[in-house]
């Protein structure tokens, strides 16, 4: 679940599901129920509304939840992986992120350096994205070591997503099979 793309008023429905009537088509199974005995990835958790944070914290504490619009309890058993590009401690200090939820989620923190801090990954990522582009029917291209050196010198403020889009753009715009 990417909280930067899900409107806050729909986030609970996305996580917990929805039961609106007796008509089966009106009901939705939430991501937490779908993740039973598995893992759910919560992307951009710093963008999660305070209200949804409170609801998620209740689930983590009680081990169960109700779909939106329902009194039915669902037992929860899932692992959470979460990510954000924001500093959650700053958000906590600003009153925008619950400190108790932070400590519930911050069991094994992993700080992934920015792409500009790990330029040694750019070559492999570029080749990977070239392969993806070929699988998507955009054409099979290869890239020169000189071009990789140019990529290594970029700052990549959009990190890996920016590199992916740039490679895709090169594939589409390049008339040659060799970039």
PDB file of C-alpha atoms in Angstrom:
ATOM      1  CA  UNK A   1       0.000   0.000   0.000  1.00  0.00           C
ATOM      2  CA  UNK A   2       1.541   3.278  -1.093  1.00  0.00           C
ATOM      3  CA  UNK A   3       0.235   6.001   1.223  1.00  0.00           C
ATOM      4  CA  UNK A   4       1.421   8.776  -1.061  1.00  0.00           C
ATOM      5  CA  UNK A   5      -1.039   7.606  -3.724  1.00  0.00           C
ATOM      6  CA  UNK A   6      -4.003   6.464  -1.600  1.00  0.00           C
ATOM      7  CA  UNK A   7      -6.296   9.320  -0.535  1.00  0.00           C
ATOM      8  CA  UNK A   8      -6.421   9.454   3.276  1.00  0.00           C
ATOM      9  CA  UNK A   9     -10.201   8.951   3.282  1.00  0.00           C
ATOM     10  CA  UNK A  10      -9.733   5.619   1.449  1.00  0.00           C
ATOM     11  CA  UNK A  11      -6.664   4.352   3.321  1.00  0.00           C
ATOM     12  CA  UNK A  12      -8.638   2.536   6.039  1.00  0.00           C
ATOM     13  CA  UNK A  13     -10.789   0.841   3.442  1.00  0.00           C
ATOM     14  CA  UNK A  14      -7.640  -0.206   1.562  1.00  0.00           C
ATOM     15  CA  UNK A  15      -6.058  -1.656   4.710  1.00  0.00           C
ATOM     16  CA  UNK A  16      -9.047  -3.115   6.538  1.00  0.00           C
ATOM     17  CA  UNK A  17     -11.481  -3.844   3.731  1.00  0.00           C
ATOM     18  CA  UNK A  18     -15.097  -2.828   3.464  1.00  0.00           C
ATOM     19  CA  UNK A  19     -18.456  -4.455   4.082  1.00  0.00           C
ATOM     20  CA  UNK A  20     -21.236  -2.196   2.872  1.00  0.00           C
ATOM     21  CA  UNK A  21     -24.198  -4.475   2.460  1.00  0.00           C
ATOM     22  CA  UNK A  22     -25.226  -8.067   1.994  1.00  0.00           C
ATOM     23  CA  UNK A  23     -24.411  -7.839  -1.709  1.00  0.00           C
ATOM     24  CA  UNK A  24     -21.046  -9.562  -2.163  1.00  0.00           C
ATOM     25  CA  UNK A  25     -19.936  -7.086  -4.844  1.00  0.00           C
ATOM     26  CA  UNK A  26     -20.136  -4.239  -2.341  1.00  0.00           C
ATOM     27  CA  UNK A  27     -17.568  -5.918  -0.088  1.00  0.00           C
ATOM     28  CA  UNK A  28     -13.817  -5.582  -0.413  1.00  0.00           C
ATOM     29  CA  UNK A  29     -11.138  -7.669   1.276  1.00  0.00           C
ATOM     30  CA  UNK A  30      -8.518  -5.371   2.778  1.00  0.00           C
ATOM     31  CA  UNK A  31      -4.782  -5.647   2.323  1.00  0.00           C
ATOM     32  CA  UNK A  32      -4.267  -6.717   5.949  1.00  0.00           C
ATOM     33  CA  UNK A  33      -6.589  -9.689   5.511  1.00  0.00           C
ATOM     34  CA  UNK A  34      -4.929 -10.534   2.194  1.00  0.00           C
ATOM     35  CA  UNK A  35      -1.563 -10.518   3.990  1.00  0.00           C
ATOM     36  CA  UNK A  36      -2.646 -13.138   6.539  1.00  0.00           C
ATOM     37  CA  UNK A  37       0.339 -15.360   7.389  1.00  0.00           C
ATOM     38  CA  UNK A  38       2.470 -13.233   5.085  1.00  0.00           C
ATOM     39  CA  UNK A  39       3.956  -9.782   4.699  1.00  0.00           C
ATOM     40  CA  UNK A  40       2.450  -6.417   3.832  1.00  0.00           C
ATOM     41  CA  UNK A  41       4.576  -3.573   2.515  1.00  0.00           C
ATOM     42  CA  UNK A  42       3.501  -0.093   3.592  1.00  0.00           C
ATOM     43  CA  UNK A  43       5.243   2.375   1.295  1.00  0.00           C
ATOM     44  CA  UNK A  44       5.618   6.059   2.163  1.00  0.00           C
ATOM     45  CA  UNK A  45       4.284   5.469   5.668  1.00  0.00           C
ATOM     46  CA  UNK A  46       5.207   9.041   6.572  1.00  0.00           C
ATOM     47  CA  UNK A  47       2.284  10.132   4.381  1.00  0.00           C
ATOM     48  CA  UNK A  48      -0.216   8.037   6.377  1.00  0.00           C
ATOM     49  CA  UNK A  49      -2.862  10.191   8.053  1.00  0.00           C
ATOM     50  CA  UNK A  50      -2.796  10.434  11.840  1.00  0.00           C
ATOM     51  CA  UNK A  51      -6.229   8.778  11.997  1.00  0.00           C
ATOM     52  CA  UNK A  52      -5.058   5.742   9.999  1.00  0.00           C
ATOM     53  CA  UNK A  53      -1.914   5.583  12.143  1.00  0.00           C
ATOM     54  CA  UNK A  54      -4.149   5.264  15.208  1.00  0.00           C
ATOM     55  CA  UNK A  55      -6.207   2.526  13.549  1.00  0.00           C
ATOM     56  CA  UNK A  56      -3.089   0.596  12.511  1.00  0.00           C
ATOM     57  CA  UNK A  57      -1.661   0.887  16.011  1.00  0.00           C
ATOM     58  CA  UNK A  58      -4.873  -0.620  17.433  1.00  0.00           C
ATOM     59  CA  UNK A  59      -4.513  -3.570  15.048  1.00  0.00           C
ATOM     60  CA  UNK A  60      -0.913  -4.115  16.102  1.00  0.00           C
ATOM     61  CA  UNK A  61      -1.877  -3.998  19.779  1.00  0.00           C
ATOM     62  CA  UNK A  62      -5.089  -6.068  19.634  1.00  0.00           C
ATOM     63  CA  UNK A  63      -4.166  -8.489  16.857  1.00  0.00           C
ATOM     64  CA  UNK A  64      -7.538  -8.010  15.173  1.00  0.00           C
ATOM     65  CA  UNK A  65      -9.571  -5.461  13.237  1.00  0.00           C
ATOM     66  CA  UNK A  66     -12.986  -4.768  11.766  1.00  0.00           C
ATOM     67  CA  UNK A  67     -13.508  -4.126   8.074  1.00  0.00           C
ATOM     68  CA  UNK A  68     -14.914  -0.620   7.512  1.00  0.00           C
ATOM     69  CA  UNK A  69     -18.700  -0.760   7.970  1.00  0.00           C
ATOM     70  CA  UNK A  70     -18.627  -4.096   9.780  1.00  0.00           C
ATOM     71  CA  UNK A  71     -18.751  -5.415  13.330  1.00  0.00           C
ATOM     72  CA  UNK A  72     -17.059  -8.652  12.258  1.00  0.00           C
ATOM     73  CA  UNK A  73     -13.622  -9.113  13.839  1.00  0.00           C
ATOM     74  CA  UNK A  74     -10.769 -10.476  11.764  1.00  0.00           C
ATOM     75  CA  UNK A  75      -7.760 -11.946  13.520  1.00  0.00           C
ATOM     76  CA  UNK A  76      -4.563 -10.588  12.065  1.00  0.00           C
ATOM     77  CA  UNK A  77      -1.295 -12.398  11.614  1.00  0.00           C
ATOM     78  CA  UNK A  78       1.081 -10.594   9.278  1.00  0.00           C
ATOM     79  CA  UNK A  79       4.499  -9.008   9.150  1.00  0.00           C
ATOM     80  CA  UNK A  80       4.892  -5.346   8.187  1.00  0.00           C
ATOM     81  CA  UNK A  81       7.659  -3.865   6.110  1.00  0.00           C
ATOM     82  CA  UNK A  82       7.466  -0.115   5.744  1.00  0.00           C
ATOM     83  CA  UNK A  83       9.426   2.621   4.057  1.00  0.00           C
ATOM     84  CA  UNK A  84       9.475   6.368   3.830  1.00  0.00           C
ATOM     85  CA  UNK A  85      11.620   9.076   2.353  1.00  0.00           C
ATOM     86  CA  UNK A  86      10.764  11.345   5.274  1.00  0.00           C
ATOM     87  CA  UNK A  87      12.425  11.668   8.655  1.00  0.00           C
ATOM     88  CA  UNK A  88       9.826  10.138  10.967  1.00  0.00           C
ATOM     89  CA  UNK A  89      11.484  11.616  14.068  1.00  0.00           C
ATOM     90  CA  UNK A  90      10.921  15.094  12.629  1.00  0.00           C
ATOM     91  CA  UNK A  91       7.291  14.172  11.890  1.00  0.00           C
ATOM     92  CA  UNK A  92       6.925  12.931  15.481  1.00  0.00           C
ATOM     93  CA  UNK A  93       8.255  16.241  16.802  1.00  0.00           C
ATOM     94  CA  UNK A  94       5.808  18.086  14.539  1.00  0.00           C
ATOM     95  CA  UNK A  95       2.909  15.963  15.842  1.00  0.00           C
ATOM     96  CA  UNK A  96       2.327  14.365  12.426  1.00  0.00           C
ATOM     97  CA  UNK A  97       3.422  10.812  13.223  1.00  0.00           C
ATOM     98  CA  UNK A  98       2.633   8.751  16.302  1.00  0.00           C
ATOM     99  CA  UNK A  99       5.695   7.984  18.367  1.00  0.00           C
ATOM    100  CA  UNK A 100       4.187   4.741  19.709  1.00  0.00           C
ATOM    101  CA  UNK A 101       3.545   3.520  16.145  1.00  0.00           C
ATOM    102  CA  UNK A 102       7.097   4.454  15.184  1.00  0.00           C
ATOM    103  CA  UNK A 103       8.499   2.226  17.924  1.00  0.00           C
ATOM    104  CA  UNK A 104       6.109  -0.598  16.985  1.00  0.00           C
ATOM    105  CA  UNK A 105       7.347  -0.498  13.405  1.00  0.00           C
ATOM    106  CA  UNK A 106      11.012   0.349  14.001  1.00  0.00           C
ATOM    107  CA  UNK A 107      12.085  -3.168  14.992  1.00  0.00           C
ATOM    108  CA  UNK A 108      14.818  -3.671  12.399  1.00  0.00           C
ATOM    109  CA  UNK A 109      15.606  -0.298  10.806  1.00  0.00           C
ATOM    110  CA  UNK A 110      17.397  -0.324   7.475  1.00  0.00           C
ATOM    111  CA  UNK A 111      18.744   2.911   6.068  1.00  0.00           C
ATOM    112  CA  UNK A 112      19.164   2.632   2.332  1.00  0.00           C
ATOM    113  CA  UNK A 113      21.669   5.164   1.039  1.00  0.00           C
ATOM    114  CA  UNK A 114      20.648   7.393  -1.844  1.00  0.00           C
ATOM    115  CA  UNK A 115      21.716   6.363  -5.338  1.00  0.00           C
ATOM    116  CA  UNK A 116      24.370   9.097  -5.424  1.00  0.00           C
ATOM    117  CA  UNK A 117      25.908   7.480  -2.317  1.00  0.00           C
ATOM    118  CA  UNK A 118      26.156   4.092  -4.051  1.00  0.00           C
ATOM    119  CA  UNK A 119      27.197   4.830  -7.608  1.00  0.00           C
ATOM    120  CA  UNK A 120      28.620   1.308  -7.879  1.00  0.00           C
ATOM    121  CA  UNK A 121      24.994   0.097  -8.263  1.00  0.00           C
ATOM    122  CA  UNK A 122      24.206   2.315 -11.251  1.00  0.00           C
ATOM    123  CA  UNK A 123      25.714  -0.010 -13.882  1.00  0.00           C
ATOM    124  CA  UNK A 124      23.781  -3.060 -12.656  1.00  0.00           C
ATOM    125  CA  UNK A 125      20.565  -1.068 -12.290  1.00  0.00           C
ATOM    126  CA  UNK A 126      20.942   0.406 -15.778  1.00  0.00           C
ATOM    127  CA  UNK A 127      21.355  -3.075 -17.276  1.00  0.00           C
ATOM    128  CA  UNK A 128      18.416  -4.351 -15.252  1.00  0.00           C
ATOM    129  CA  UNK A 129      16.178  -1.514 -16.491  1.00  0.00           C
ATOM    130  CA  UNK A 130      17.329  -2.100 -20.073  1.00  0.00           C
ATOM    131  CA  UNK A 131      16.231  -5.723 -19.669  1.00  0.00           C
ATOM    132  CA  UNK A 132      12.861  -4.660 -18.238  1.00  0.00           C
ATOM    133  CA  UNK A 133      12.337  -2.283 -21.138  1.00  0.00           C
ATOM    134  CA  UNK A 134      13.047  -5.103 -23.598  1.00  0.00           C
ATOM    135  CA  UNK A 135      10.538  -7.386 -21.824  1.00  0.00           C
ATOM    136  CA  UNK A 136       7.962  -4.607 -22.050  1.00  0.00           C
ATOM    137  CA  UNK A 137       8.455  -4.467 -25.820  1.00  0.00           C
ATOM    138  CA  UNK A 138      10.332  -1.168 -25.941  1.00  0.00           C
ATOM    139  CA  UNK A 139      13.255  -2.720 -27.783  1.00  0.00           C
ATOM    140  CA  UNK A 140      16.498  -4.462 -26.852  1.00  0.00           C
ATOM    141  CA  UNK A 141      19.246  -1.909 -26.196  1.00  0.00           C
ATOM    142  CA  UNK A 142      22.708  -2.050 -24.676  1.00  0.00           C
ATOM    143  CA  UNK A 143      24.711   0.746 -23.090  1.00  0.00           C
ATOM    144  CA  UNK A 144      28.360   1.753 -23.414  1.00  0.00           C
ATOM    145  CA  UNK A 145      30.749   2.006 -20.497  1.00  0.00           C
ATOM    146  CA  UNK A 146      31.203   5.709 -21.380  1.00  0.00           C
ATOM    147  CA  UNK A 147      27.469   6.231 -20.947  1.00  0.00           C
ATOM    148  CA  UNK A 148      27.604   4.427 -17.593  1.00  0.00           C
ATOM    149  CA  UNK A 149      30.369   6.824 -16.520  1.00  0.00           C
ATOM    150  CA  UNK A 150      28.114   9.765 -17.418  1.00  0.00           C
ATOM    151  CA  UNK A 151      25.290   8.209 -15.379  1.00  0.00           C
ATOM    152  CA  UNK A 152      27.667   7.757 -12.429  1.00  0.00           C
ATOM    153  CA  UNK A 153      28.331  11.510 -12.356  1.00  0.00           C
ATOM    154  CA  UNK A 154      24.656  12.470 -12.000  1.00  0.00           C
ATOM    155  CA  UNK A 155      23.185  13.371  -8.596  1.00  0.00           C
ATOM    156  CA  UNK A 156      19.919  11.414  -9.059  1.00  0.00           C
ATOM    157  CA  UNK A 157      17.682  13.370  -6.646  1.00  0.00           C
ATOM    158  CA  UNK A 158      14.838  10.997  -7.628  1.00  0.00           C
ATOM    159  CA  UNK A 159      17.033   8.014  -6.765  1.00  0.00           C
ATOM    160  CA  UNK A 160      16.379   4.639  -8.420  1.00  0.00           C
ATOM    161  CA  UNK A 161      12.996   5.677  -9.834  1.00  0.00           C
ATOM    162  CA  UNK A 162      14.628   8.586 -11.632  1.00  0.00           C
ATOM    163  CA  UNK A 163      17.313   6.299 -13.072  1.00  0.00           C
ATOM    164  CA  UNK A 164      14.653   3.820 -14.197  1.00  0.00           C
ATOM    165  CA  UNK A 165      12.666   6.523 -15.980  1.00  0.00           C
ATOM    166  CA  UNK A 166      15.817   7.954 -17.537  1.00  0.00           C
ATOM    167  CA  UNK A 167      16.843   4.550 -18.923  1.00  0.00           C
ATOM    168  CA  UNK A 168      13.315   4.036 -20.251  1.00  0.00           C
ATOM    169  CA  UNK A 169      13.501   7.454 -21.932  1.00  0.00           C
ATOM    170  CA  UNK A 170      16.867   6.541 -23.500  1.00  0.00           C
ATOM    171  CA  UNK A 171      15.420   3.294 -24.846  1.00  0.00           C
ATOM    172  CA  UNK A 172      12.404   5.035 -26.359  1.00  0.00           C
ATOM    173  CA  UNK A 173      14.287   7.997 -27.825  1.00  0.00           C
ATOM    174  CA  UNK A 174      17.451   6.255 -29.011  1.00  0.00           C
ATOM    175  CA  UNK A 175      17.339   5.198 -32.665  1.00  0.00           C
ATOM    176  CA  UNK A 176      20.386   2.953 -32.212  1.00  0.00           C
ATOM    177  CA  UNK A 177      20.532  -0.386 -30.399  1.00  0.00           C
ATOM    178  CA  UNK A 178      23.651   0.851 -28.559  1.00  0.00           C
ATOM    179  CA  UNK A 179      23.345   3.811 -26.204  1.00  0.00           C
TER     180      UNK A 179
END
